[in-house]
PDB file of C-alpha atoms in Angstrom:
ATOM      1  CA  MET S   1       0.174   0.286   0.236  1.00 90.00           C
ATOM      2  CA  GLU S   2       1.126   3.375  -0.821  1.00 94.00           C
ATOM      3  CA  VAL S   3       0.303   6.621   0.947  1.00 96.00           C
ATOM      4  CA  VAL S   4       0.013  10.147  -0.704  1.00 96.00           C
ATOM      5  CA  ALA S   5       0.306  13.086   1.526  1.00 95.00           C
ATOM      6  CA  LEU S   6      -1.117  16.347   1.302  1.00 95.00           C
ATOM      7  CA  VAL S   7       0.420  18.967   3.831  1.00 94.00           C
ATOM      8  CA  GLY S   8      -0.959  22.649   4.557  1.00 90.00           C
ATOM      9  CA  PRO S   9      -2.179  25.152   7.286  1.00 88.00           C
ATOM     10  CA  ALA S  10      -5.601  24.724   8.549  1.00 84.00           C
ATOM     11  CA  GLY S  11      -8.208  26.718   6.530  1.00 81.00           C
ATOM     12  CA  SER S  12      -5.617  26.223   3.443  1.00 84.00           C
ATOM     13  CA  GLY S  13      -7.746  24.617   1.204  1.00 83.00           C
ATOM     14  CA  LYS S  14      -6.966  21.002   1.288  1.00 88.00           C
ATOM     15  CA  SER S  15     -10.066  19.250   1.475  1.00 83.00           C
ATOM     16  CA  HIS S  16     -11.535  21.417  -1.010  1.00 82.00           C
ATOM     17  CA  ARG S  17      -8.929  20.070  -3.498  1.00 85.00           C
ATOM     18  CA  ALA S  18      -8.897  16.815  -2.126  1.00 86.00           C
ATOM     19  CA  GLN S  19     -11.024  14.796  -4.688  1.00 84.00           C
ATOM     20  CA  ILE S  20      -9.029  16.107  -7.183  1.00 84.00           C
ATOM     21  CA  VAL S  21      -5.993  15.178  -6.008  1.00 89.00           C
ATOM     22  CA  ALA S  22      -7.030  11.290  -5.454  1.00 89.00           C
ATOM     23  CA  TYR S  23      -8.034  11.240  -8.870  1.00 86.00           C
ATOM     24  CA  GLN S  24      -4.752  12.479 -10.219  1.00 88.00           C
ATOM     25  CA  ASN S  25      -2.519  10.186  -8.222  1.00 92.00           C
ATOM     26  CA  GLN S  26      -4.584   7.159  -8.291  1.00 92.00           C
ATOM     27  CA  CYS S  27      -6.170   6.988  -4.799  1.00 94.00           C
ATOM     28  CA  GLU S  28      -9.218   4.977  -3.798  1.00 95.00           C
ATOM     29  CA  LEU S  29      -8.913   6.359  -0.090  1.00 95.00           C
ATOM     30  CA  ILE S  30      -8.593   9.859   1.538  1.00 94.00           C
ATOM     31  CA  VAL S  31      -8.118  10.043   5.426  1.00 96.00           C
ATOM     32  CA  ASP S  32      -9.095  13.463   6.213  1.00 91.00           C
ATOM     33  CA  ASP S  33     -10.338  15.177  10.070  1.00 87.00           C
ATOM     34  CA  GLY S  34     -11.316  11.659  11.607  1.00 91.00           C
ATOM     35  CA  LEU S  35     -13.138  10.333   7.945  1.00 91.00           C
ATOM     36  CA  LEU S  36     -12.328   7.350   5.775  1.00 94.00           C
ATOM     37  CA  ILE S  37     -13.806   8.369   2.757  1.00 90.00           C
ATOM     38  CA  ASP S  38     -13.061   6.904  -0.875  1.00 88.00           C
ATOM     39  CA  LYS S  39     -12.301   8.994  -4.008  1.00 81.00           C
ATOM     40  CA  ASP S  40     -16.315   9.113  -5.162  1.00 78.00           C
ATOM     41  CA  GLY S  41     -17.406  10.766  -1.733  1.00 79.00           C
ATOM     42  CA  LYS S  42     -18.606   7.861   0.123  1.00 84.00           C
ATOM     43  CA  ILE S  43     -17.675   8.262   3.356  1.00 85.00           C
ATOM     44  CA  ARG S  44     -16.540   4.389   4.214  1.00 90.00           C
ATOM     45  CA  ALA S  45     -15.433   4.557   8.183  1.00 90.00           C
ATOM     46  CA  GLY S  46     -15.110   6.970  10.790  1.00 90.00           C
ATOM     47  CA  THR S  47     -16.487  10.288  12.554  1.00 86.00           C
ATOM     48  CA  SER S  48     -15.530  13.686  11.532  1.00 83.00           C
ATOM     49  CA  ALA S  49     -13.686  15.702  13.938  1.00 82.00           C
ATOM     50  CA  LYS S  50     -15.543  18.940  12.580  1.00 75.00           C
ATOM     51  CA  ARG S  51     -18.659  17.806  15.095  1.00 73.00           C
ATOM     52  CA  GLU S  52     -16.650  18.151  18.150  1.00 75.00           C
ATOM     53  CA  GLU S  53     -17.075  20.535  21.014  1.00 70.00           C
ATOM     54  CA  ASN S  54     -13.803  22.063  20.588  1.00 76.00           C
ATOM     55  CA  LYS S  55     -10.770  22.585  19.064  1.00 78.00           C
ATOM     56  CA  MET S  56      -8.928  20.347  21.635  1.00 85.00           C
ATOM     57  CA  ALA S  57     -11.499  17.502  21.183  1.00 85.00           C
ATOM     58  CA  ALA S  58     -11.092  18.346  17.232  1.00 84.00           C
ATOM     59  CA  VAL S  59      -7.596  17.562  16.761  1.00 88.00           C
ATOM     60  CA  ARG S  60      -7.812  14.324  19.009  1.00 90.00           C
ATOM     61  CA  ARG S  61     -10.547  13.039  16.199  1.00 90.00           C
ATOM     62  CA  ALA S  62      -8.393  13.838  13.545  1.00 91.00           C
ATOM     63  CA  ILE S  63      -5.119  12.165  14.587  1.00 93.00           C
ATOM     64  CA  PHE S  64      -7.351   9.252  15.925  1.00 94.00           C
ATOM     65  CA  LEU S  65      -6.090   9.157  19.449  1.00 93.00           C
ATOM     66  CA  ASP S  66      -9.915   7.328  19.993  1.00 92.00           C
ATOM     67  CA  GLU S  67      -9.628   3.497  20.649  1.00 93.00           C
ATOM     68  CA  GLY S  68     -12.420   2.805  18.986  1.00 94.00           C
ATOM     69  CA  HIS S  69     -12.342   5.595  16.424  1.00 94.00           C
ATOM     70  CA  ARG S  70      -9.173   4.381  15.432  1.00 94.00           C
ATOM     71  CA  ALA S  71      -9.955   0.621  15.544  1.00 96.00           C
ATOM     72  CA  GLU S  72     -13.242   1.306  12.530  1.00 95.00           C
ATOM     73  CA  VAL S  73     -10.747   3.100  10.548  1.00 95.00           C
ATOM     74  CA  ARG S  74      -8.368   0.664  10.325  1.00 95.00           C
ATOM     75  CA  SER S  75     -10.585  -2.499  10.176  1.00 96.00           C
ATOM     76  CA  ALA S  76     -12.412  -0.755   7.211  1.00 95.00           C
ATOM     77  CA  LEU S  77      -8.889  -0.119   5.581  1.00 96.00           C
ATOM     78  CA  TRP S  78      -7.790  -3.780   5.948  1.00 93.00           C
ATOM     79  CA  SER S  79     -10.926  -4.499   4.396  1.00 94.00           C
ATOM     80  CA  LEU S  80     -10.927  -2.357   1.396  1.00 94.00           C
ATOM     81  CA  LYS S  81      -7.569  -3.337   0.577  1.00 93.00           C
ATOM     82  CA  PRO S  82      -6.520   0.020  -1.227  1.00 94.00           C
ATOM     83  CA  LYS S  83      -3.592   0.398  -3.428  1.00 95.00           C
ATOM     84  CA  LYS S  84      -3.134   3.869  -2.402  1.00 96.00           C
ATOM     85  CA  VAL S  85      -4.399   6.555   0.308  1.00 96.00           C
ATOM     86  CA  LEU S  86      -4.558   9.811   0.253  1.00 96.00           C
ATOM     87  CA  VAL S  87      -3.513  11.373   3.973  1.00 96.00           C
ATOM     88  CA  LEU S  88      -4.844  15.321   4.803  1.00 94.00           C
ATOM     89  CA  GLY S  89      -2.520  16.798   7.783  1.00 93.00           C
ATOM     90  CA  THR S  90      -1.108  20.506   8.729  1.00 91.00           C
ATOM     91  CA  SER S  91       1.968  19.127   8.697  1.00 94.00           C
ATOM     92  CA  ASP S  92       4.515  16.309   8.100  1.00 95.00           C
ATOM     93  CA  GLU S  93       4.462  15.270  12.309  1.00 95.00           C
ATOM     94  CA  MET S  94       0.389  15.429  12.000  1.00 95.00           C
ATOM     95  CA  ILE S  95       0.712  13.037   8.724  1.00 96.00           C
ATOM     96  CA  VAL S  96       2.928  10.664  10.139  1.00 96.00           C
ATOM     97  CA  ARG S  97       1.034   9.648  13.380  1.00 95.00           C
ATOM     98  CA  ILE S  98      -2.303   9.571  11.309  1.00 96.00           C
ATOM     99  CA  CYS S  99      -0.305   7.127   9.822  1.00 96.00           C
ATOM    100  CA  ASP S 100       1.044   5.482  13.094  1.00 96.00           C
ATOM    101  CA  ALA S 101      -2.326   5.027  14.386  1.00 96.00           C
ATOM    102  CA  LEU S 102      -3.799   3.568  11.215  1.00 96.00           C
ATOM    103  CA  ASP S 103      -1.236   0.845  10.601  1.00 95.00           C
ATOM    104  CA  LEU S 104      -0.448   2.795   6.949  1.00 96.00           C
ATOM    105  CA  PRO S 105       3.636   2.918   5.913  1.00 95.00           C
ATOM    106  CA  HIS S 106       5.055   7.037   5.713  1.00 96.00           C
ATOM    107  CA  PRO S 107       3.938   8.856   2.721  1.00 95.00           C
ATOM    108  CA  ASP S 108       5.759   8.137  -0.214  1.00 94.00           C
ATOM    109  CA  ARG S 109       4.775  11.203  -1.626  1.00 94.00           C
ATOM    110  CA  THR S 110       4.181  14.566   0.067  1.00 95.00           C
ATOM    111  CA  ILE S 111       2.239  16.885  -2.079  1.00 95.00           C
ATOM    112  CA  ARG S 112       2.095  20.855  -0.094  1.00 94.00           C
ATOM    113  CA  ILE S 113      -1.417  22.780  -0.864  1.00 90.00           C
ATOM    114  CA  GLU S 114       1.243  25.885  -2.174  1.00 92.00           C
ATOM    115  CA  GLU S 115       2.057  23.336  -5.097  1.00 92.00           C
ATOM    116  CA  ILE S 116      -1.435  23.406  -6.346  1.00 85.00           C
ATOM    117  CA  ALA S 117      -3.412  26.419  -5.111  1.00 86.00           C
ATOM    118  CA  THR S 118      -2.295  29.843  -5.545  1.00 87.00           C
ATOM    119  CA  PRO S 119      -1.865  32.206  -3.107  1.00 87.00           C
ATOM    120  CA  ALA S 120      -4.731  33.942  -3.465  1.00 88.00           C
ATOM    121  CA  GLN S 121      -6.656  30.287  -2.807  1.00 84.00           C
ATOM    122  CA  ILE S 122      -5.104  29.911  -0.203  1.00 84.00           C
ATOM    123  CA  ARG S 123      -5.944  33.512   1.332  1.00 84.00           C
ATOM    124  CA  LEU S 124      -9.841  33.228   0.278  1.00 80.00           C
ATOM    125  CA  ALA S 125      -9.780  29.945   1.681  1.00 76.00           C
ATOM    126  CA  GLN S 126      -8.635  30.918   5.378  1.00 76.00           C
ATOM    127  CA  ARG S 127     -11.150  34.010   5.060  1.00 75.00           C
ATOM    128  CA  LYS S 128     -13.572  31.592   4.802  1.00 69.00           C
ATOM    129  CA  ARG S 129     -12.998  29.512   7.208  1.00 64.00           C
ATOM    130  CA  HIS S 130     -11.634  32.263   9.605  1.00 66.00           C
ATOM    131  CA  HIS S 131     -14.227  34.761   9.163  1.00 60.00           C
ATOM    132  CA  GLU S 132     -16.993  32.639   8.798  1.00 57.00           C
ATOM    133  CA  GLY S 133     -16.328  29.005  10.205  1.00 59.00           C
ATOM    134  CA  LYS S 134     -16.445  26.912   6.895  1.00 61.00           C
ATOM    135  CA  HIS S 135     -15.125  23.551   6.483  1.00 61.00           C
ATOM    136  CA  VAL S 136     -15.061  21.229   3.521  1.00 62.00           C
ATOM    137  CA  ILE S 137     -15.937  18.074   3.679  1.00 62.00           C
ATOM    138  CA  PRO S 138     -14.914  15.749   0.250  1.00 62.00           C
ATOM    139  CA  ALA S 139     -18.148  13.799   0.902  1.00 62.00           C
ATOM    140  CA  PRO S 140     -21.726  14.813  -1.045  1.00 59.00           C
ATOM    141  CA  THR S 141     -24.224  16.271   1.562  1.00 57.00           C
ATOM    142  CA  PHE S 142     -26.466  13.205   1.507  1.00 55.00           C
ATOM    143  CA  GLU S 143     -23.576  11.500   3.158  1.00 54.00           C
ATOM    144  CA  VAL S 144     -22.648  14.109   5.300  1.00 56.00           C
ATOM    145  CA  LYS S 145     -26.232  14.774   6.446  1.00 57.00           C
ATOM    146  CA  LYS S 146     -25.618  11.170   7.866  1.00 57.00           C
ATOM    147  CA  THR S 147     -23.255  12.721  10.159  1.00 57.00           C
ATOM    148  CA  PHE S 148     -24.358  16.172  10.672  1.00 53.00           C
ATOM    149  CA  SER S 149     -27.921  15.850  11.082  1.00 53.00           C
ATOM    150  CA  GLY S 150     -29.239  19.339  11.959  1.00 50.00           C
ATOM    151  CA  TYR S 151     -25.758  21.460  10.558  1.00 53.00           C
ATOM    152  CA  MET S 152     -26.873  23.565   7.966  1.00 51.00           C
ATOM    153  CA  VAL S 153     -25.149  21.570   5.110  1.00 51.00           C
ATOM    154  CA  ASP S 154     -24.495  23.081   1.674  1.00 51.00           C
ATOM    155  CA  PRO S 155     -23.671  21.318  -1.712  1.00 52.00           C
ATOM    156  CA  LEU S 156     -20.397  21.904  -3.927  1.00 52.00           C
ATOM    157  CA  ARG S 157     -20.412  20.487  -7.029  1.00 54.00           C
ATOM    158  CA  PHE S 158     -17.504  20.852  -9.819  1.00 54.00           C
ATOM    159  CA  PHE S 159     -16.633  18.771 -13.059  1.00 50.00           C
ATOM    160  CA  PHE S 160     -12.829  17.755 -13.204  1.00 50.00           C
ATOM    161  CA  LYS S 161     -11.802  16.924 -16.442  1.00 54.00           C
ATOM    162  CA  ARG S 162      -9.248  14.167 -16.697  1.00 54.00           C
ATOM    163  CA  ASP S 163      -6.406  13.452 -18.508  1.00 55.00           C
ATOM    164  CA  HIS S 164      -5.913  10.713 -21.869  1.00 54.00           C
ATOM    165  CA  GLY S 165      -9.501  11.483 -23.363  1.00 53.00           C
ATOM    166  CA  LEU S 166     -11.285   9.920 -19.928  1.00 53.00           C
ATOM    167  CA  ASP S 167     -14.777  11.221 -19.232  1.00 58.00           C
ATOM    168  CA  PRO S 168     -15.227  14.129 -17.526  1.00 59.00           C
ATOM    169  CA  VAL S 169     -15.854  13.177 -13.086  1.00 58.00           C
ATOM    170  CA  THR S 170     -18.549  14.757 -11.273  1.00 58.00           C
ATOM    171  CA  LEU S 171     -17.556  15.630  -7.674  1.00 60.00           C
ATOM    172  CA  GLU S 172     -19.655  16.582  -5.137  1.00 62.00           C
ATOM    173  CA  LYS S 173     -18.462  18.503  -1.786  1.00 56.00           C
ATOM    174  CA  SER S 174     -20.118  19.484   1.498  1.00 57.00           C
ATOM    175  CA  VAL S 175     -19.681  23.000   3.480  1.00 60.00           C
ATOM    176  CA  VAL S 176     -20.704  23.104   6.837  1.00 63.00           C
ATOM    177  CA  ARG S 177     -20.169  24.996  10.000  1.00 59.00           C
ATOM    178  CA  PRO S 178     -18.728  22.665  13.228  1.00 57.00           C
ATOM    179  CA  THR S 179     -19.911  23.128  16.773  1.00 54.00           C
ATOM    180  CA  PHE S 180     -16.197  24.378  17.461  1.00 49.00           C
ATOM    181  CA  SER S 181     -16.634  28.018  15.226  1.00 50.00           C
ATOM    182  CA  SER S 182     -20.005  28.682  15.322  1.00 51.00           C
ATOM    183  CA  LEU S 183     -21.793  31.783  17.559  1.00 52.00           C
ATOM    184  CA  GLY S 184     -23.681  29.741  19.995  1.00 54.00           C
ATOM    185  CA  ARG S 185     -25.571  26.457  20.330  1.00 55.00           C
ATOM    186  CA  PHE S 186     -29.528  25.820  19.627  1.00 58.00           C
ATOM    187  CA  PHE S 187     -31.625  22.850  19.932  1.00 66.00           C
ATOM    188  CA  ILE S 188     -34.816  21.918  18.390  1.00 74.00           C
ATOM    189  CA  ALA S 189     -37.028  20.258  20.695  1.00 78.00           C
ATOM    190  CA  ASP S 190     -38.684  17.171  19.683  1.00 83.00           C
ATOM    191  CA  THR S 191     -42.163  18.774  19.927  1.00 87.00           C
ATOM    192  CA  VAL S 192     -41.551  21.324  17.067  1.00 88.00           C
ATOM    193  CA  ILE S 193     -40.745  18.393  15.078  1.00 89.00           C
ATOM    194  CA  ALA S 194     -44.141  16.783  15.824  1.00 91.00           C
ATOM    195  CA  ALA S 195     -45.696  20.266  14.863  1.00 92.00           C
ATOM    196  CA  ILE S 196     -44.081  20.454  11.723  1.00 92.00           C
ATOM    197  CA  ALA S 197     -45.460  16.506  11.071  1.00 94.00           C
ATOM    198  CA  THR S 198     -48.470  17.282  12.190  1.00 95.00           C
ATOM    199  CA  ARG S 199     -48.877  20.132   9.980  1.00 94.00           C
ATOM    200  CA  ALA S 200     -47.486  18.455   7.032  1.00 95.00           C
ATOM    201  CA  ALA S 201     -49.747  15.483   7.351  1.00 96.00           C
ATOM    202  CA  GLU S 202     -53.224  17.316   7.810  1.00 95.00           C
ATOM    203  CA  MET S 203     -52.643  19.082   4.460  1.00 95.00           C
ATOM    204  CA  VAL S 204     -52.696  16.031   2.342  1.00 96.00           C
ATOM    205  CA  PRO S 205     -56.176  15.701   0.783  1.00 96.00           C
ATOM    206  CA  GLY S 206     -57.667  12.550   2.483  1.00 96.00           C
ATOM    207  CA  VAL S 207     -55.903  12.700   6.189  1.00 96.00           C
ATOM    208  CA  GLY S 208     -58.692  13.898   8.672  1.00 95.00           C
ATOM    209  CA  ARG S 209     -56.587  14.796  11.957  1.00 94.00           C
ATOM    210  CA  VAL S 210     -53.212  13.551  13.208  1.00 95.00           C
ATOM    211  CA  GLY S 211     -53.184  11.814  16.919  1.00 93.00           C
ATOM    212  CA  ARG S 212     -50.154  10.711  18.729  1.00 93.00           C
ATOM    213  CA  VAL S 213     -47.176  11.846  17.442  1.00 93.00           C
ATOM    214  CA  VAL S 214     -43.729  10.382  18.439  1.00 92.00           C
ATOM    215  CA  VAL S 215     -40.372  11.846  17.599  1.00 90.00           C
ATOM    216  CA  GLU S 216     -36.972   9.849  18.469  1.00 88.00           C
ATOM    217  CA  SER S 217     -34.013  12.049  18.346  1.00 80.00           C
ATOM    218  CA  ARG S 218     -30.811  10.229  17.236  1.00 78.00           C
ATOM    219  CA  ARG S 219     -27.040  11.684  16.592  1.00 71.00           C
ATOM    220  CA  GLU S 220     -27.304  10.416  13.399  1.00 74.00           C
ATOM    221  CA  GLY S 221     -31.453  11.711  13.179  1.00 80.00           C
ATOM    222  CA  VAL S 222     -34.843  11.676  13.535  1.00 86.00           C
ATOM    223  CA  LEU S 223     -37.686   8.744  13.547  1.00 91.00           C
ATOM    224  CA  VAL S 224     -40.922   9.985  13.560  1.00 94.00           C
ATOM    225  CA  ASP S 225     -43.898   7.462  14.586  1.00 94.00           C
ATOM    226  CA  MET S 226     -47.851   9.077  13.830  1.00 95.00           C
ATOM    227  CA  GLU S 227     -51.233   8.271  14.218  1.00 95.00           C
ATOM    228  CA  VAL S 228     -53.454   9.386  11.527  1.00 96.00           C
ATOM    229  CA  LEU S 229     -57.579   9.281  11.005  1.00 96.00           C
ATOM    230  CA  LEU S 230     -58.317   9.616   7.672  1.00 96.00           C
ATOM    231  CA  ARG S 231     -61.265  10.616   5.243  1.00 95.00           C
ATOM    232  CA  TYR S 232     -63.693   8.133   3.921  1.00 94.00           C
ATOM    233  CA  GLY S 233     -63.371   7.481   0.137  1.00 92.00           C
ATOM    234  CA  TYR S 234     -59.531   7.884  -0.517  1.00 95.00           C
ATOM    235  CA  HIS S 235     -57.191   4.807  -1.275  1.00 95.00           C
ATOM    236  CA  ILE S 236     -55.274   4.344   2.135  1.00 95.00           C
ATOM    237  CA  PHE S 237     -52.178   3.223   1.041  1.00 95.00           C
ATOM    238  CA  ASP S 238     -51.992   6.256  -1.541  1.00 96.00           C
ATOM    239  CA  VAL S 239     -52.795   8.772   0.954  1.00 96.00           C
ATOM    240  CA  LEU S 240     -50.321   7.391   4.081  1.00 96.00           C
ATOM    241  CA  ARG S 241     -47.223   7.116   1.319  1.00 96.00           C
ATOM    242  CA  GLU S 242     -48.082  10.849   0.054  1.00 96.00           C
ATOM    243  CA  ALA S 243     -48.423  12.072   4.181  1.00 96.00           C
ATOM    244  CA  GLN S 244     -45.057   9.820   4.666  1.00 96.00           C
ATOM    245  CA  GLU S 245     -43.596  11.843   2.057  1.00 95.00           C
ATOM    246  CA  ALA S 246     -44.723  15.317   2.865  1.00 95.00           C
ATOM    247  CA  VAL S 247     -43.812  14.950   6.974  1.00 95.00           C
ATOM    248  CA  ALA S 248     -40.181  13.740   5.837  1.00 93.00           C
ATOM    249  CA  ALA S 249     -39.522  16.484   3.112  1.00 92.00           C
ATOM    250  CA  GLN S 250     -40.882  19.466   5.347  1.00 92.00           C
ATOM    251  CA  ILE S 251     -39.141  18.170   8.601  1.00 89.00           C
ATOM    252  CA  ALA S 252     -35.948  17.979   6.331  1.00 84.00           C
ATOM    253  CA  HIS S 253     -36.145  21.392   4.769  1.00 82.00           C
ATOM    254  CA  MET S 254     -37.325  23.384   8.527  1.00 84.00           C
ATOM    255  CA  THR S 255     -35.112  21.891  10.304  1.00 78.00           C
ATOM    256  CA  GLU S 256     -32.513  20.075   8.346  1.00 72.00           C
ATOM    257  CA  LEU S 257     -32.744  17.615  10.105  1.00 79.00           C
ATOM    258  CA  ASN S 258     -31.896  14.076   8.551  1.00 79.00           C
ATOM    259  CA  VAL S 259     -34.964  12.310   8.865  1.00 86.00           C
ATOM    260  CA  LEU S 260     -34.400   8.494   9.376  1.00 88.00           C
ATOM    261  CA  GLU S 261     -37.616   7.113   9.132  1.00 92.00           C
ATOM    262  CA  VAL S 262     -41.397   8.333   9.193  1.00 95.00           C
ATOM    263  CA  ASN S 263     -43.894   5.414  10.376  1.00 96.00           C
ATOM    264  CA  LEU S 264     -47.439   6.273  10.277  1.00 96.00           C
ATOM    265  CA  GLU S 265     -50.090   4.107  11.243  1.00 95.00           C
ATOM    266  CA  ALA S 266     -53.785   4.549  10.146  1.00 95.00           C
ATOM    267  CA  ARG S 267     -56.239   4.539  13.562  1.00 93.00           C
ATOM    268  CA  ARG S 268     -59.623   5.359  12.094  1.00 92.00           C
ATOM    269  CA  LEU S 269     -61.670   6.459   9.362  1.00 94.00           C
ATOM    270  CA  LEU S 270     -63.619   9.691   9.622  1.00 92.00           C
ATOM    271  CA  VAL S 271     -67.241   9.578   7.885  1.00 88.00           C
ATOM    272  CA  ASP S 272     -68.248  12.603   6.838  1.00 75.00           C
TER     273      ASP S 272
END
């Protein structure tokens, strides 16, 4: 197995360029901020350092000091058996610590961010990090939302034109604002989610009333169980399916939460 290192100061745009560097160097996997990501953006293992409560905890996560975290990513690497891995870090020392933690060989090649980004591009990336608190994760939004449920996650999509006449590749990344760089905390109570779910369901033709709503909040998202009273004369399964989709879409739209399940139970028919 070979390792390619991408080294640059925090906020200099390493994650923004990680997928392109991976493609250019035939790296099948990327190790970035505690995550193991394949070159197409699927998160294979790990926990993002950007989810941590403070910068110290984020650094510990990024260099795999937690045994369970370290074992999970090691196991995934062993299972996937990549020929080449791209490892991102802020210094050569950090790269070595990550490689040692994951039982990876030390880098065969080290790429400096200054080699692939202009000074102006690096300054722009650092300004966005320091003034707007924005971080990039080299994975699509639907992947990132599994980990960052409830966070504002913005997609970035671009085309990478490959050499030798190969078709261009569409790459998607996500922009998040981690807990440790935000202005403060906010919480969405389960009662708010239940109210959104109730309103969304009652807007669907065929739904008469909503009864009991139970919301279960998990780190990776929310589960919603609902009892509904349906109006007579509508196709029951069509109404339930439409209500299920409406509830999931409205919760995701209004809260940015990852909706894991919406379970509906028809309790009664209302006859006018």
